[in-house]
PDB file of C-alpha atoms in Angstrom:
ATOM      1  CA  UNK A   1      41.022 101.388  61.779  1.00  0.00           C
ATOM      2  CA  UNK A   2      42.589 104.364  63.583  1.00  0.00           C
ATOM      3  CA  UNK A   3      42.923 107.722  61.873  1.00  0.00           C
ATOM      4  CA  UNK A   4      46.376 108.459  60.394  1.00  0.00           C
ATOM      5  CA  UNK A   5      48.730 110.857  62.143  1.00  0.00           C
ATOM      6  CA  UNK A   6      48.290 114.238  60.451  1.00  0.00           C
ATOM      7  CA  UNK A   7      51.634 115.999  60.016  1.00  0.00           C
ATOM      8  CA  UNK A   8      52.578 119.567  59.060  1.00  0.00           C
ATOM      9  CA  UNK A   9      56.102 119.925  57.600  1.00  0.00           C
ATOM     10  CA  UNK A  10      57.964 123.152  58.367  1.00  0.00           C
ATOM     11  CA  UNK A  11      61.357 123.856  56.756  1.00  0.00           C
ATOM     12  CA  UNK A  12      62.685 126.727  54.691  1.00  0.00           C
ATOM     13  CA  UNK A  13      64.296 124.324  52.219  1.00  0.00           C
ATOM     14  CA  UNK A  14      61.788 122.862  49.786  1.00  0.00           C
ATOM     15  CA  UNK A  15      63.944 119.848  48.910  1.00  0.00           C
ATOM     16  CA  UNK A  16      64.056 118.821  52.572  1.00  0.00           C
ATOM     17  CA  UNK A  17      60.277 119.087  52.794  1.00  0.00           C
ATOM     18  CA  UNK A  18      59.925 116.956  49.668  1.00  0.00           C
ATOM     19  CA  UNK A  19      62.234 114.316  51.126  1.00  0.00           C
ATOM     20  CA  UNK A  20      60.372 114.159  54.415  1.00  0.00           C
ATOM     21  CA  UNK A  21      57.024 114.022  52.640  1.00  0.00           C
ATOM     22  CA  UNK A  22      58.152 111.045  50.555  1.00  0.00           C
ATOM     23  CA  UNK A  23      59.363 109.217  53.655  1.00  0.00           C
ATOM     24  CA  UNK A  24      56.301 109.939  55.789  1.00  0.00           C
ATOM     25  CA  UNK A  25      53.643 109.282  53.173  1.00  0.00           C
ATOM     26  CA  UNK A  26      55.115 105.837  52.510  1.00  0.00           C
ATOM     27  CA  UNK A  27      53.682 104.893  55.927  1.00  0.00           C
ATOM     28  CA  UNK A  28      50.057 103.757  56.127  1.00  0.00           C
ATOM     29  CA  UNK A  29      49.433 105.508  59.449  1.00  0.00           C
ATOM     30  CA  UNK A  30      50.903 108.923  58.547  1.00  0.00           C
ATOM     31  CA  UNK A  31      49.662 111.637  56.199  1.00  0.00           C
ATOM     32  CA  UNK A  32      51.218 115.029  55.423  1.00  0.00           C
ATOM     33  CA  UNK A  33      48.442 117.619  55.500  1.00  0.00           C
ATOM     34  CA  UNK A  34      50.502 120.689  54.678  1.00  0.00           C
ATOM     35  CA  UNK A  35      53.852 122.446  54.418  1.00  0.00           C
ATOM     36  CA  UNK A  36      55.288 125.769  55.544  1.00  0.00           C
ATOM     37  CA  UNK A  37      58.528 127.559  54.710  1.00  0.00           C
ATOM     38  CA  UNK A  38      58.896 129.778  57.788  1.00  0.00           C
ATOM     39  CA  UNK A  39      57.584 130.332  61.287  1.00  0.00           C
ATOM     40  CA  UNK A  40      54.812 132.734  60.384  1.00  0.00           C
ATOM     41  CA  UNK A  41      53.444 130.361  57.763  1.00  0.00           C
ATOM     42  CA  UNK A  42      53.754 127.465  60.215  1.00  0.00           C
ATOM     43  CA  UNK A  43      51.553 129.241  62.763  1.00  0.00           C
ATOM     44  CA  UNK A  44      48.949 130.051  60.134  1.00  0.00           C
ATOM     45  CA  UNK A  45      48.955 126.514  58.754  1.00  0.00           C
ATOM     46  CA  UNK A  46      48.709 124.997  62.222  1.00  0.00           C
ATOM     47  CA  UNK A  47      45.593 127.088  62.867  1.00  0.00           C
ATOM     48  CA  UNK A  48      44.033 126.251  59.508  1.00  0.00           C
ATOM     49  CA  UNK A  49      44.877 122.543  59.377  1.00  0.00           C
ATOM     50  CA  UNK A  50      44.993 121.543  63.073  1.00  0.00           C
ATOM     51  CA  UNK A  51      47.628 118.832  62.521  1.00  0.00           C
ATOM     52  CA  UNK A  52      48.345 116.203  65.162  1.00  0.00           C
ATOM     53  CA  UNK A  53      52.047 116.898  64.890  1.00  0.00           C
ATOM     54  CA  UNK A  54      54.343 119.565  63.449  1.00  0.00           C
ATOM     55  CA  UNK A  55      57.791 118.572  62.189  1.00  0.00           C
ATOM     56  CA  UNK A  56      59.523 121.903  62.794  1.00  0.00           C
ATOM     57  CA  UNK A  57      62.837 123.225  61.504  1.00  0.00           C
ATOM     58  CA  UNK A  58      64.651 125.480  63.973  1.00  0.00           C
ATOM     59  CA  UNK A  59      66.734 127.855  61.909  1.00  0.00           C
ATOM     60  CA  UNK A  60      64.584 129.720  59.413  1.00  0.00           C
ATOM     61  CA  UNK A  61      64.564 133.301  58.125  1.00  0.00           C
ATOM     62  CA  UNK A  62      62.014 135.632  59.649  1.00  0.00           C
ATOM     63  CA  UNK A  63      60.316 133.882  62.558  1.00  0.00           C
ATOM     64  CA  UNK A  64      62.398 130.930  63.739  1.00  0.00           C
ATOM     65  CA  UNK A  65      61.199 127.528  64.916  1.00  0.00           C
ATOM     66  CA  UNK A  66      61.440 128.384  68.611  1.00  0.00           C
ATOM     67  CA  UNK A  67      58.998 131.285  68.383  1.00  0.00           C
ATOM     68  CA  UNK A  68      56.739 129.311  66.074  1.00  0.00           C
ATOM     69  CA  UNK A  69      56.765 126.350  68.454  1.00  0.00           C
ATOM     70  CA  UNK A  70      55.819 128.532  71.412  1.00  0.00           C
ATOM     71  CA  UNK A  71      52.927 130.077  69.492  1.00  0.00           C
ATOM     72  CA  UNK A  72      51.586 126.773  68.184  1.00  0.00           C
ATOM     73  CA  UNK A  73      51.779 125.032  71.571  1.00  0.00           C
ATOM     74  CA  UNK A  74      50.090 127.988  73.253  1.00  0.00           C
ATOM     75  CA  UNK A  75      47.298 128.281  70.674  1.00  0.00           C
ATOM     76  CA  UNK A  76      46.811 124.564  70.017  1.00  0.00           C
ATOM     77  CA  UNK A  77      47.867 122.523  73.057  1.00  0.00           C
ATOM     78  CA  UNK A  78      46.608 119.330  71.418  1.00  0.00           C
ATOM     79  CA  UNK A  79      49.196 119.693  68.626  1.00  0.00           C
ATOM     80  CA  UNK A  80      52.628 118.282  69.367  1.00  0.00           C
ATOM     81  CA  UNK A  81      55.839 119.669  67.933  1.00  0.00           C
ATOM     82  CA  UNK A  82      58.912 117.654  66.990  1.00  0.00           C
ATOM     83  CA  UNK A  83      61.807 119.935  66.099  1.00  0.00           C
ATOM     84  CA  UNK A  84      64.628 119.315  63.634  1.00  0.00           C
ATOM     85  CA  UNK A  85      68.196 120.427  64.186  1.00  0.00           C
ATOM     86  CA  UNK A  86      71.614 119.918  62.658  1.00  0.00           C
ATOM     87  CA  UNK A  87      73.491 119.241  65.900  1.00  0.00           C
ATOM     88  CA  UNK A  88      72.342 117.384  68.997  1.00  0.00           C
ATOM     89  CA  UNK A  89      73.908 120.069  71.212  1.00  0.00           C
ATOM     90  CA  UNK A  90      72.265 122.907  69.311  1.00  0.00           C
ATOM     91  CA  UNK A  91      71.114 125.544  71.822  1.00  0.00           C
ATOM     92  CA  UNK A  92      68.204 126.323  69.513  1.00  0.00           C
ATOM     93  CA  UNK A  93      66.906 122.800  69.998  1.00  0.00           C
ATOM     94  CA  UNK A  94      66.955 123.128  73.770  1.00  0.00           C
ATOM     95  CA  UNK A  95      65.217 126.467  73.410  1.00  0.00           C
ATOM     96  CA  UNK A  96      62.473 124.751  71.442  1.00  0.00           C
ATOM     97  CA  UNK A  97      62.020 122.194  74.233  1.00  0.00           C
ATOM     98  CA  UNK A  98      61.590 125.052  76.674  1.00  0.00           C
ATOM     99  CA  UNK A  99      59.048 126.561  74.275  1.00  0.00           C
ATOM    100  CA  UNK A 100      56.934 123.420  74.459  1.00  0.00           C
ATOM    101  CA  UNK A 101      58.310 120.988  71.874  1.00  0.00           C
ATOM    102  CA  UNK A 102      58.018 117.292  72.684  1.00  0.00           C
ATOM    103  CA  UNK A 103      61.427 116.318  71.373  1.00  0.00           C
ATOM    104  CA  UNK A 104      63.969 116.892  68.666  1.00  0.00           C
ATOM    105  CA  UNK A 105      65.656 114.989  65.880  1.00  0.00           C
ATOM    106  CA  UNK A 106      68.837 115.430  63.894  1.00  0.00           C
ATOM    107  CA  UNK A 107      68.239 116.225  60.244  1.00  0.00           C
ATOM    108  CA  UNK A 108      70.383 113.257  59.206  1.00  0.00           C
ATOM    109  CA  UNK A 109      68.261 110.847  61.254  1.00  0.00           C
ATOM    110  CA  UNK A 110      67.675 107.423  59.747  1.00  0.00           C
ATOM    111  CA  UNK A 111      64.255 106.794  58.212  1.00  0.00           C
ATOM    112  CA  UNK A 112      63.181 104.196  60.790  1.00  0.00           C
ATOM    113  CA  UNK A 113      64.296 106.404  63.669  1.00  0.00           C
ATOM    114  CA  UNK A 114      62.320 109.361  62.362  1.00  0.00           C
ATOM    115  CA  UNK A 115      59.149 107.313  61.922  1.00  0.00           C
ATOM    116  CA  UNK A 116      59.527 105.816  65.393  1.00  0.00           C
ATOM    117  CA  UNK A 117      60.101 109.246  66.930  1.00  0.00           C
ATOM    118  CA  UNK A 118      57.074 110.720  65.199  1.00  0.00           C
ATOM    119  CA  UNK A 119      54.837 107.906  66.436  1.00  0.00           C
ATOM    120  CA  UNK A 120      56.280 108.201  69.938  1.00  0.00           C
ATOM    121  CA  UNK A 121      55.562 111.915  70.140  1.00  0.00           C
ATOM    122  CA  UNK A 122      52.058 111.415  68.785  1.00  0.00           C
ATOM    123  CA  UNK A 123      51.198 108.976  71.565  1.00  0.00           C
ATOM    124  CA  UNK A 124      52.606 111.302  74.218  1.00  0.00           C
ATOM    125  CA  UNK A 125      56.056 109.824  74.571  1.00  0.00           C
ATOM    126  CA  UNK A 126      59.279 111.740  74.011  1.00  0.00           C
ATOM    127  CA  UNK A 127      61.550 111.622  70.996  1.00  0.00           C
ATOM    128  CA  UNK A 128      64.736 111.785  73.021  1.00  0.00           C
ATOM    129  CA  UNK A 129      67.202 109.104  73.936  1.00  0.00           C
ATOM    130  CA  UNK A 130      68.207 108.836  77.614  1.00  0.00           C
ATOM    131  CA  UNK A 131      71.539 110.471  76.710  1.00  0.00           C
ATOM    132  CA  UNK A 132      69.805 113.465  75.135  1.00  0.00           C
ATOM    133  CA  UNK A 133      67.335 113.635  78.023  1.00  0.00           C
ATOM    134  CA  UNK A 134      70.187 113.939  80.507  1.00  0.00           C
ATOM    135  CA  UNK A 135      71.845 116.667  78.436  1.00  0.00           C
ATOM    136  CA  UNK A 136      68.496 118.436  78.298  1.00  0.00           C
ATOM    137  CA  UNK A 137      68.247 118.382  82.074  1.00  0.00           C
ATOM    138  CA  UNK A 138      71.742 119.755  82.523  1.00  0.00           C
ATOM    139  CA  UNK A 139      71.101 122.658  80.167  1.00  0.00           C
ATOM    140  CA  UNK A 140      67.419 123.495  80.499  1.00  0.00           C
ATOM    141  CA  UNK A 141      66.403 122.821  84.086  1.00  0.00           C
ATOM    142  CA  UNK A 142      68.640 125.497  85.693  1.00  0.00           C
ATOM    143  CA  UNK A 143      67.138 128.091  83.359  1.00  0.00           C
ATOM    144  CA  UNK A 144      63.530 127.237  84.120  1.00  0.00           C
ATOM    145  CA  UNK A 145      63.660 128.318  87.749  1.00  0.00           C
ATOM    146  CA  UNK A 146      64.797 131.752  86.630  1.00  0.00           C
ATOM    147  CA  UNK A 147      61.963 132.501  84.237  1.00  0.00           C
ATOM    148  CA  UNK A 148      58.978 130.496  85.439  1.00  0.00           C
ATOM    149  CA  UNK A 149      57.201 130.078  88.749  1.00  0.00           C
ATOM    150  CA  UNK A 150      57.946 126.942  90.729  1.00  0.00           C
ATOM    151  CA  UNK A 151      55.254 124.259  90.685  1.00  0.00           C
ATOM    152  CA  UNK A 152      53.248 123.572  93.818  1.00  0.00           C
ATOM    153  CA  UNK A 153      55.087 121.193  96.169  1.00  0.00           C
ATOM    154  CA  UNK A 154      52.006 118.948  96.349  1.00  0.00           C
ATOM    155  CA  UNK A 155      51.908 118.462  92.561  1.00  0.00           C
ATOM    156  CA  UNK A 156      52.589 114.748  93.043  1.00  0.00           C
ATOM    157  CA  UNK A 157      50.134 114.210  95.895  1.00  0.00           C
ATOM    158  CA  UNK A 158      47.740 112.165  93.753  1.00  0.00           C
ATOM    159  CA  UNK A 159      50.410 109.705  92.609  1.00  0.00           C
ATOM    160  CA  UNK A 160      50.485 106.233  94.119  1.00  0.00           C
ATOM    161  CA  UNK A 161      53.808 104.938  95.424  1.00  0.00           C
ATOM    162  CA  UNK A 162      54.347 102.923  92.246  1.00  0.00           C
ATOM    163  CA  UNK A 163      53.424 105.881  90.027  1.00  0.00           C
ATOM    164  CA  UNK A 164      55.874 108.029  91.957  1.00  0.00           C
ATOM    165  CA  UNK A 165      58.610 105.472  91.294  1.00  0.00           C
ATOM    166  CA  UNK A 166      57.769 105.554  87.593  1.00  0.00           C
ATOM    167  CA  UNK A 167      57.750 109.353  87.654  1.00  0.00           C
ATOM    168  CA  UNK A 168      61.223 109.437  89.158  1.00  0.00           C
ATOM    169  CA  UNK A 169      62.439 106.886  86.627  1.00  0.00           C
ATOM    170  CA  UNK A 170      61.115 109.022  83.775  1.00  0.00           C
ATOM    171  CA  UNK A 171      62.946 111.988  85.289  1.00  0.00           C
ATOM    172  CA  UNK A 172      66.219 110.053  85.158  1.00  0.00           C
ATOM    173  CA  UNK A 173      65.761 109.552  81.418  1.00  0.00           C
ATOM    174  CA  UNK A 174      65.013 105.828  81.566  1.00  0.00           C
ATOM    175  CA  UNK A 175      63.131 104.151  78.739  1.00  0.00           C
ATOM    176  CA  UNK A 176      60.033 102.048  79.412  1.00  0.00           C
ATOM    177  CA  UNK A 177      62.114  98.900  79.035  1.00  0.00           C
ATOM    178  CA  UNK A 178      64.664 100.153  81.564  1.00  0.00           C
ATOM    179  CA  UNK A 179      61.920 101.134  84.000  1.00  0.00           C
ATOM    180  CA  UNK A 180      60.321  97.705  83.650  1.00  0.00           C
ATOM    181  CA  UNK A 181      63.620  96.013  84.426  1.00  0.00           C
ATOM    182  CA  UNK A 182      64.334  98.284  87.405  1.00  0.00           C
ATOM    183  CA  UNK A 183      60.876  97.884  88.936  1.00  0.00           C
ATOM    184  CA  UNK A 184      60.472  94.192  88.064  1.00  0.00           C
ATOM    185  CA  UNK A 185      57.233  94.686  86.126  1.00  0.00           C
ATOM    186  CA  UNK A 186      56.214  94.196  82.500  1.00  0.00           C
ATOM    187  CA  UNK A 187      56.740  96.914  79.905  1.00  0.00           C
ATOM    188  CA  UNK A 188      52.991  97.063  79.251  1.00  0.00           C
ATOM    189  CA  UNK A 189      52.446  97.760  82.960  1.00  0.00           C
ATOM    190  CA  UNK A 190      54.997 100.572  82.769  1.00  0.00           C
ATOM    191  CA  UNK A 191      53.167 102.092  79.795  1.00  0.00           C
ATOM    192  CA  UNK A 192      49.958 102.100  81.816  1.00  0.00           C
ATOM    193  CA  UNK A 193      51.681 103.760  84.761  1.00  0.00           C
ATOM    194  CA  UNK A 194      53.314 106.371  82.519  1.00  0.00           C
ATOM    195  CA  UNK A 195      49.951 107.330  81.055  1.00  0.00           C
ATOM    196  CA  UNK A 196      48.457 107.742  84.518  1.00  0.00           C
ATOM    197  CA  UNK A 197      51.424 109.759  85.753  1.00  0.00           C
ATOM    198  CA  UNK A 198      51.223 112.192  82.852  1.00  0.00           C
ATOM    199  CA  UNK A 199      47.466 112.568  83.277  1.00  0.00           C
ATOM    200  CA  UNK A 200      47.677 113.220  87.023  1.00  0.00           C
ATOM    201  CA  UNK A 201      50.520 115.706  86.646  1.00  0.00           C
ATOM    202  CA  UNK A 202      48.897 117.488  83.725  1.00  0.00           C
ATOM    203  CA  UNK A 203      52.121 116.992  81.759  1.00  0.00           C
ATOM    204  CA  UNK A 204      51.971 117.075  77.955  1.00  0.00           C
ATOM    205  CA  UNK A 205      54.530 114.286  77.632  1.00  0.00           C
ATOM    206  CA  UNK A 206      57.648 112.765  79.167  1.00  0.00           C
ATOM    207  CA  UNK A 207      59.784 115.799  78.405  1.00  0.00           C
ATOM    208  CA  UNK A 208      57.667 118.056  80.561  1.00  0.00           C
ATOM    209  CA  UNK A 209      57.342 115.420  83.269  1.00  0.00           C
ATOM    210  CA  UNK A 210      61.142 115.304  83.393  1.00  0.00           C
ATOM    211  CA  UNK A 211      61.375 119.067  83.762  1.00  0.00           C
ATOM    212  CA  UNK A 212      58.665 119.091  86.435  1.00  0.00           C
ATOM    213  CA  UNK A 213      60.437 116.433  88.495  1.00  0.00           C
ATOM    214  CA  UNK A 214      63.689 118.347  88.499  1.00  0.00           C
ATOM    215  CA  UNK A 215      62.034 121.655  89.286  1.00  0.00           C
ATOM    216  CA  UNK A 216      60.358 119.974  92.265  1.00  0.00           C
ATOM    217  CA  UNK A 217      63.767 118.799  93.458  1.00  0.00           C
ATOM    218  CA  UNK A 218      62.673 115.154  93.373  1.00  0.00           C
ATOM    219  CA  UNK A 219      65.686 113.790  91.496  1.00  0.00           C
ATOM    220  CA  UNK A 220      69.303 113.417  92.503  1.00  0.00           C
ATOM    221  CA  UNK A 221      72.144 111.247  91.270  1.00  0.00           C
ATOM    222  CA  UNK A 222      71.276 108.316  93.515  1.00  0.00           C
ATOM    223  CA  UNK A 223      69.900 104.932  92.476  1.00  0.00           C
ATOM    224  CA  UNK A 224      66.387 104.505  91.162  1.00  0.00           C
ATOM    225  CA  UNK A 225      63.982 103.818  94.067  1.00  0.00           C
ATOM    226  CA  UNK A 226      62.355 100.408  93.824  1.00  0.00           C
ATOM    227  CA  UNK A 227      59.684 100.638  96.485  1.00  0.00           C
ATOM    228  CA  UNK A 228      55.929 101.037  96.051  1.00  0.00           C
TER     229      UNK A 228
END
């Protein structure tokens, strides 16, 4: 039997933490290993507990979730961060993605959606719908070129033709099911390709693969390429 997903809850409101704990610990494959009420405590708890995933509030007194996310991702790259926000257009949420978060959820998310998102992030997927992914690209990608160095143009040299097609599909915000339909392959085959693409690119997850593709100038508004 696989080990449960170890989660650290971070929110300045205790009642919200209690609610999330009750929801998460009802699942056999998830365990809450700790809680924190602000960014400073979150960083300390992440170091002490080494959770698989941090469920991170954005707006907190003292050190906010963006700064805490950046610190945790930098110090513990194996720990993934899923941020919580009140609005899906919240600039703080996009800032957290830039800081290294693997996705974000609305605080009023349905139970099943939250559990699915948490599991997706844990396995290296992204907790963003295609609609949110496209909004992310519109808002975040133009900012990245201004404050980070451009990736090497040969970053995709090790990808096969089919892996490159999958990479470009990920960059367009397509789900695995949509990629499978577009490339006329099974969804399990797509999952295999996605794993290989992320490994070869050194990308933490789909979110950062999306950003990399756009920073490399590999994506436009044309149709998904089907060759390879």
